[in-house]
Short mmCIF file of C-alpha atoms and ligand atoms in Angstrom, two decimals:
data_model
loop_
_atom_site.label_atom_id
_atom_site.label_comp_id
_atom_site.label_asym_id
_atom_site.label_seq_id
_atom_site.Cartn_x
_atom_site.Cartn_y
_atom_site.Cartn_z
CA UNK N 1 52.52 151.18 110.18
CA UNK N 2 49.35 149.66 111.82
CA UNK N 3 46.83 151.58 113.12
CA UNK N 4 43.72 150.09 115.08
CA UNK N 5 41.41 149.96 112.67
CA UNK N 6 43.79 148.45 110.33
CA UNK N 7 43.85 145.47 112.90
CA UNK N 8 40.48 145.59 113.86
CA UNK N 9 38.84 145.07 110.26
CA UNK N 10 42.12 142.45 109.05
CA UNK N 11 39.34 139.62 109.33
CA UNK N 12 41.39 137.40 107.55
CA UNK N 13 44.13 137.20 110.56
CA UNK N 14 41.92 135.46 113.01
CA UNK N 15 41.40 132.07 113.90
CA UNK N 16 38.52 132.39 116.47
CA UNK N 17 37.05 135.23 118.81
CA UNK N 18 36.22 135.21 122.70
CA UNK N 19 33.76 137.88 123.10
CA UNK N 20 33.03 138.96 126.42
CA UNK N 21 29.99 141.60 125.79
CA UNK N 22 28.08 143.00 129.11
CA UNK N 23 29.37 140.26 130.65
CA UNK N 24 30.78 142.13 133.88
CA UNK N 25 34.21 142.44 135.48
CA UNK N 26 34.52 138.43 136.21
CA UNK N 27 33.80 137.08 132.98
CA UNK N 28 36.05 140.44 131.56
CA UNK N 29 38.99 139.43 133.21
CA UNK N 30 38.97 135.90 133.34
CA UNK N 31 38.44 136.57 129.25
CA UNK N 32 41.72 138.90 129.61
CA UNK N 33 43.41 136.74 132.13
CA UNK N 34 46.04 135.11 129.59
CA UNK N 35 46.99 138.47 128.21
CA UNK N 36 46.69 140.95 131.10
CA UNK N 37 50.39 140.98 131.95
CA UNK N 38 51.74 141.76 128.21
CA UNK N 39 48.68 144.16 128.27
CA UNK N 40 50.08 145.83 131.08
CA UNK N 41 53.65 145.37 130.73
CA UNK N 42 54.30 149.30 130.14
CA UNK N 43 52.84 150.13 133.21
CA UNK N 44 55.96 150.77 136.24
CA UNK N 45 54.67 148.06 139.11
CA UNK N 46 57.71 148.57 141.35
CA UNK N 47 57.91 152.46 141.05
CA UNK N 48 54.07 152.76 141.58
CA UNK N 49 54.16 150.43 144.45
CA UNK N 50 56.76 152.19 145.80
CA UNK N 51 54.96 155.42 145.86
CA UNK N 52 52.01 153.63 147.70
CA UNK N 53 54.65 152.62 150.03
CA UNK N 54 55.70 155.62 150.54
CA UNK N 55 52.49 157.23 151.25
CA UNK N 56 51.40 154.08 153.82
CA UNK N 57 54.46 154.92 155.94
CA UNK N 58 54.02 158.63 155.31
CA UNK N 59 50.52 157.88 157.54
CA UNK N 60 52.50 155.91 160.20
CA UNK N 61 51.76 152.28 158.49
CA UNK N 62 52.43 150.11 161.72
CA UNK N 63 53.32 146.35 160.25
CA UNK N 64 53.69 144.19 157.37
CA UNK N 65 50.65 142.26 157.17
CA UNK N 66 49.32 143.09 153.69
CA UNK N 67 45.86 142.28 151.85
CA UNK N 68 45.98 143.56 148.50
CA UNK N 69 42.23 143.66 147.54
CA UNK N 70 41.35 143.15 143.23
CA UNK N 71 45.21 141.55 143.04
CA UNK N 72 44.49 140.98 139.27
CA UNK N 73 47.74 138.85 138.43
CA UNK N 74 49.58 140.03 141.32
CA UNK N 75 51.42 143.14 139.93
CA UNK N 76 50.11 145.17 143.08
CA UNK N 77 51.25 142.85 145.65
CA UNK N 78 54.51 141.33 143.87
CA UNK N 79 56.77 143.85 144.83
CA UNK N 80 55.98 144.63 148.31
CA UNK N 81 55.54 140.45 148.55
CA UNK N 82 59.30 141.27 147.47
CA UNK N 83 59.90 143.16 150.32
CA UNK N 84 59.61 140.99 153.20
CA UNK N 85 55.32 141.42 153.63
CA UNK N 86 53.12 139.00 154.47
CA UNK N 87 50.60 139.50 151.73
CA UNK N 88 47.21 138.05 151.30
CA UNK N 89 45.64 138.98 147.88
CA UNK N 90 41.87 138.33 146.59
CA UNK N 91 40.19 139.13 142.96
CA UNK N 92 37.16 138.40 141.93
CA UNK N 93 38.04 136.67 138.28
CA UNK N 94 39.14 132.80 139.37
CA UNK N 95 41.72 133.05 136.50
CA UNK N 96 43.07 136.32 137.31
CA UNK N 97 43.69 134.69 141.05
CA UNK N 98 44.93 131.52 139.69
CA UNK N 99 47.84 133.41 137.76
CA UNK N 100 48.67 135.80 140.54
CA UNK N 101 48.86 132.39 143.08
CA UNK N 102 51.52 131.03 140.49
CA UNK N 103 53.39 134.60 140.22
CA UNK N 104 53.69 134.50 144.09
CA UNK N 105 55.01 130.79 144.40
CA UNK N 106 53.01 129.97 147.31
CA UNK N 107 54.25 133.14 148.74
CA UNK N 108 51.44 134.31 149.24
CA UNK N 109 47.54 133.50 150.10
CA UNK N 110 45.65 134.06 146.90
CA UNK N 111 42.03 133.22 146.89
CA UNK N 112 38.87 134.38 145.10
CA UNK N 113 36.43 137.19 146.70
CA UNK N 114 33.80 139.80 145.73
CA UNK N 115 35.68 142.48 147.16
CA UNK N 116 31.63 143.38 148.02
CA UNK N 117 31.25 140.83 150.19
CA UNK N 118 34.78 140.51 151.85
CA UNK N 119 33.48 138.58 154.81
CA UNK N 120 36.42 137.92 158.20
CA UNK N 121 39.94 137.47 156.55
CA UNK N 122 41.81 138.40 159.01
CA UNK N 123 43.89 141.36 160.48
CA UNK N 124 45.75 143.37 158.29
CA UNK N 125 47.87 146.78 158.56
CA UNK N 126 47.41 147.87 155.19
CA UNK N 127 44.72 147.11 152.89
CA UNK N 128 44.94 148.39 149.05
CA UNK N 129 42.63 148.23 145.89
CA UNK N 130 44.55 149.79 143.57
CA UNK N 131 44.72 150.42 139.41
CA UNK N 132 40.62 151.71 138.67
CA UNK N 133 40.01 148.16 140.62
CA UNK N 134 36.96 149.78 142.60
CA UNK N 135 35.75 151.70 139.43
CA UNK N 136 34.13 148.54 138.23
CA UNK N 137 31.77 149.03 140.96
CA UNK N 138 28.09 149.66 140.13
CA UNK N 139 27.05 152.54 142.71
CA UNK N 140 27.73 153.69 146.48
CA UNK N 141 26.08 150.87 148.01
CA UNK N 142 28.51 148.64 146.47
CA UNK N 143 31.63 150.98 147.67
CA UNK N 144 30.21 151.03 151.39
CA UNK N 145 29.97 147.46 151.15
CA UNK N 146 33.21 147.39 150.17
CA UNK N 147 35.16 149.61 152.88
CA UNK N 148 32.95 147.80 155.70
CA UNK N 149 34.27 144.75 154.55
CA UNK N 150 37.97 146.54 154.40
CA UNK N 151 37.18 147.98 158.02
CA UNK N 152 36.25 144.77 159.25
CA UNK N 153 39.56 143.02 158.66
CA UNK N 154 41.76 146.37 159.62
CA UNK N 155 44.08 145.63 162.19
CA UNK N 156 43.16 148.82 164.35
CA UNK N 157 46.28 151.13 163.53
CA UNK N 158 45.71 149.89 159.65
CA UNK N 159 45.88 151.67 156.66
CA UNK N 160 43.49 151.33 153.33
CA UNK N 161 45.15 153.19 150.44
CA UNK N 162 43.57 152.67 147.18
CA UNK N 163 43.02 154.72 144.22
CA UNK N 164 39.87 155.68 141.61
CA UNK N 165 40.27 157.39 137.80
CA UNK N 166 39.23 161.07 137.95
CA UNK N 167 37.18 162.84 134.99
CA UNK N 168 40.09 163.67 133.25
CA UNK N 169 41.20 159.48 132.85
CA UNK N 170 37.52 158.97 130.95
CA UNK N 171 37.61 162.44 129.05
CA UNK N 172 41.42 161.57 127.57
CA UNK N 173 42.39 157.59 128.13
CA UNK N 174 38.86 156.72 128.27
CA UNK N 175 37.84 158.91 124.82
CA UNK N 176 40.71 157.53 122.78
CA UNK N 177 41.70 154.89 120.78
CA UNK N 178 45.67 153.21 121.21
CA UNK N 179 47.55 150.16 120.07
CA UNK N 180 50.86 148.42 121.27
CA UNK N 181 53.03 145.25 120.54
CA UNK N 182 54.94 143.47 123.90
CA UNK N 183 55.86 140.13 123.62
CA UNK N 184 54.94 139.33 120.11
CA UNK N 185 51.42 140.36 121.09
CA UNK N 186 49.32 143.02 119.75
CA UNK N 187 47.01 145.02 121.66
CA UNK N 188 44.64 147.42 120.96
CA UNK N 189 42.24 149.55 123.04
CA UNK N 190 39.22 151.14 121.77
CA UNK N 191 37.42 154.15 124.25
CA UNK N 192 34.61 154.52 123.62
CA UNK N 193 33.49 157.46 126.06
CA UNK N 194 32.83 161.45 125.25
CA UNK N 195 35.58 163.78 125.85
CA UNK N 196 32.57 165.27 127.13
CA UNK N 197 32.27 162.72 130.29
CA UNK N 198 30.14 164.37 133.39
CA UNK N 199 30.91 163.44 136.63
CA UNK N 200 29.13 160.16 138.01
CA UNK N 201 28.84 158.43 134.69
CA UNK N 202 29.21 155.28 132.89
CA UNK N 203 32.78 155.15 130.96
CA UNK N 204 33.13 152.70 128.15
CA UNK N 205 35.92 151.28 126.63
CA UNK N 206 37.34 147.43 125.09
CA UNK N 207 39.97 146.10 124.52
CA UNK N 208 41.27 143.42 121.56
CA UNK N 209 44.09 141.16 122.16
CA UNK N 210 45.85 139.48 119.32
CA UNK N 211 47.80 136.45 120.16
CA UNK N 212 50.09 134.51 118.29
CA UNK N 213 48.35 130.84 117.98
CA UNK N 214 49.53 128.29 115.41
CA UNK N 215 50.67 130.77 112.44
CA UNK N 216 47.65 132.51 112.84
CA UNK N 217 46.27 135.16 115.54
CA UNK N 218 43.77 134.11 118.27
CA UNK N 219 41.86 137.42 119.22
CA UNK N 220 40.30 137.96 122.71
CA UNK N 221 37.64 141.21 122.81
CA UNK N 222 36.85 142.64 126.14
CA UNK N 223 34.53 145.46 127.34
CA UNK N 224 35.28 147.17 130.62
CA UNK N 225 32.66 149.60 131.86
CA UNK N 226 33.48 152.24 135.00
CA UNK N 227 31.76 154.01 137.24
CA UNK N 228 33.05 157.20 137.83
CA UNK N 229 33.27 158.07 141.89
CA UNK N 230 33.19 161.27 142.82
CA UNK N 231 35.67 162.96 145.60
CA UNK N 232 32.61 163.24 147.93
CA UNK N 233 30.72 160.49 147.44
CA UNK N 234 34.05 158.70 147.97
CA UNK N 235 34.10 160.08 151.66
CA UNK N 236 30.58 159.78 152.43
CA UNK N 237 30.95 156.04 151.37
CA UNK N 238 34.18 155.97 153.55
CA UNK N 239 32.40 157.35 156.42
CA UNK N 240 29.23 155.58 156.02
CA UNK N 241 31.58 152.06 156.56
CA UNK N 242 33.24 153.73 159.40
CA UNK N 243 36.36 154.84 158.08
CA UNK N 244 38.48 157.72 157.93
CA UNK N 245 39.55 159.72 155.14
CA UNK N 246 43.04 160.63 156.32
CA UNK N 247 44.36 162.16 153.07
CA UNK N 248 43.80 162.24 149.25
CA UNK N 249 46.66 162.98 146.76
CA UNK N 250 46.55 163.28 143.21
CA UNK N 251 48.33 160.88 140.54
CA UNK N 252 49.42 162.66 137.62
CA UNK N 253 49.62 161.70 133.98
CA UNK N 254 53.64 161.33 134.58
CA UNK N 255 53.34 158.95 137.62
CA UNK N 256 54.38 161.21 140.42
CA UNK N 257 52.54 162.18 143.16
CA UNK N 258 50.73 165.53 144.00
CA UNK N 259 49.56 166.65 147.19
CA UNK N 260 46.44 167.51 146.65
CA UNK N 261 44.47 166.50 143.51
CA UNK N 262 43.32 167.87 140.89
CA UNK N 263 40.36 165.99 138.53
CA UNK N 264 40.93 167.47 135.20
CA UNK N 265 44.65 167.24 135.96
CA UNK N 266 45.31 163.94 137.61
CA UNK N 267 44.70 160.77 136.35
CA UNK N 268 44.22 159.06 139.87
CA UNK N 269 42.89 160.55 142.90
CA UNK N 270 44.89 158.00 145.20
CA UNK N 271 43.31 157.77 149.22
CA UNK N 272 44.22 156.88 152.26
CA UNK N 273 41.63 156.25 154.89
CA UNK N 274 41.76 154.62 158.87
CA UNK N 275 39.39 153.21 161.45
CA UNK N 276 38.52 156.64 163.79
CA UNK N 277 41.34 156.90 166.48
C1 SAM T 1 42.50 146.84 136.32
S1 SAM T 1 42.58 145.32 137.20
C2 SAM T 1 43.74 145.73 138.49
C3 SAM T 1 44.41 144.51 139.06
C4 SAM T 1 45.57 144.77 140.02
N1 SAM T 1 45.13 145.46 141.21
C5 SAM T 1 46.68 145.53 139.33
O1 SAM T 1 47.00 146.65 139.79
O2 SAM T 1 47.25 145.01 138.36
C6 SAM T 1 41.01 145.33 138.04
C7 SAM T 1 40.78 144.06 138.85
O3 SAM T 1 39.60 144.23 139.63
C8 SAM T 1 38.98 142.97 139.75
N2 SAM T 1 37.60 143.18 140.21
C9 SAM T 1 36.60 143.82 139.57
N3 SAM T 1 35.48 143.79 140.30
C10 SAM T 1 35.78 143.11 141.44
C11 SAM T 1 35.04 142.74 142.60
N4 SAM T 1 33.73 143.06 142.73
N5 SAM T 1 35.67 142.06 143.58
C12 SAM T 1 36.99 141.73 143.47
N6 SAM T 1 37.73 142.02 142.38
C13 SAM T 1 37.14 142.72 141.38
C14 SAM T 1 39.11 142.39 138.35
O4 SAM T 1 38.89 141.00 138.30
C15 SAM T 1 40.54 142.80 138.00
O5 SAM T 1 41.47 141.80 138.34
#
């Protein structure tokens, strides 16, 4: 039985190391671009996008025109792309956007953005940013900048949902240390955070990758570092872009759905905002 610090000091196994220290969210993810989908292969795509689905028409979602903000590889658009939309997806990492333009098969209009500095895309009816995506944001300003450049390509019925960790995410997932095998890969994660996370703060955590290359094991480090938002400076952000908060449900450890959310229950606190009626 392996544990991660088994794998973590077995020098001997590696052939060479990408290291990707400070080096912010693109360089992070273009460094985990090759392994994100085996990274996140336990994680339920089509039964969490169809609970963001579900909550878009729940708020009277008017159309199919989709813009799925932070795509990563596509897992967050690929099964509503599935499902008739007309998606248009942006990340910030070039290879995380190259991989998610393959997934879709020209399906769909992948292209690379600072999800800070969205600019005119066009009009959509539902905008998300969704799995911690707007977590690797530095502070407010960056989240108002955001959600003006969401509001500014909202069709004017349209819906943003998106969704940001709570304290409990850093003070369990965050704090803890995990390993995995899919695909003849081996993961590990490392957090690196205190159970004893306040509200507002910096969470820590890496990840190591080990990769089957030539009889040996290439190893890819990354560190991720997340800003924790808090419920109200979430709205205040939201209304200082001119949006709407029209609802904010909670995502619990199991997946489902709660009304209302709780932070040292939930996992997620998922939102759904509007342009003002
Ligand atoms: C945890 S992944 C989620 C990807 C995808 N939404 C999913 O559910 O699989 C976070 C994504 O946010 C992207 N990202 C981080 N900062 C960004 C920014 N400022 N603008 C656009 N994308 C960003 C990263 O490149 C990465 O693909």
């Amino acid at each position: 039985l392996l544990n991660v610090e088994t794998i973590l000091n077995a020098e001997r196994v590696y052939t060479n190391m990408t290291l990707a220290f400070n080096s912010g969210p693109q360089q992070t993810y273009d460094d985990l671009s090759a392994t994100y989908d085996g990274y996140t292969s336990t994680h339920r795509h089509e039964q969490w996008l169809s609970t963001i689905e579900q909550v878009a028409q729940a708020h009277g979602v008017g159309g199919r025109r989709l813009l799925d903000v932070a795509c990563g590889t596509g897992n967050s658009f690929l099964p509503l792309l599935e499902r008739g939309y007309e998606v248009s997806g942006c990340d910030l990492s070039p290879k995380m956007a190259a991989r998610a333009r393959s997934k879709s098969r020209g399906k769909a209009n992948v292209f690379v953005a600072d999800m800070r500095a969205l600019g005119e895309i066009g009009e959509f009816d539902l905008v998300t940013c969704l799995d911690d995506s707007l977590n690797y944001l530095s502070d407010r300003s960056d989240l108002v900048a955001t959600f003006e450049g969401v509001a500014q390509n909202l069709a004017p019925a349209g819906l943003l949902v998106f969704d940001v960790n709570t304290l409990r995410a850093y003070r369990t997932t965050f704090s803890a240390d995990a390993c995995w095998e899919s695909d003849g890969c081996f993961f590990a994660w490392r957090g690196e955070t205190s159970p004893d996370f306040r509200a507002g703060g910096i969470a820590v955590a890496s990840t190591e990758g080990f990769v089957p290359d030539a009889g040996l094991w290439r190893r890819t480090t990354t560190r991720h570092e997340q800003r924790h938002f808090p419920d109200q400076m979430v709205r205040d952000a939201l209304e200082a872009a001119g949006l709407h908060c029209l609802a904010a449900y909670g995502h619990r450890p199991d997946g489902t759905l709660a009304a209302t959310f709780q932070e040292l229950r939930d996992h997620k606190r998922i939102y759904v905002a509007a342009l003002p009626t």
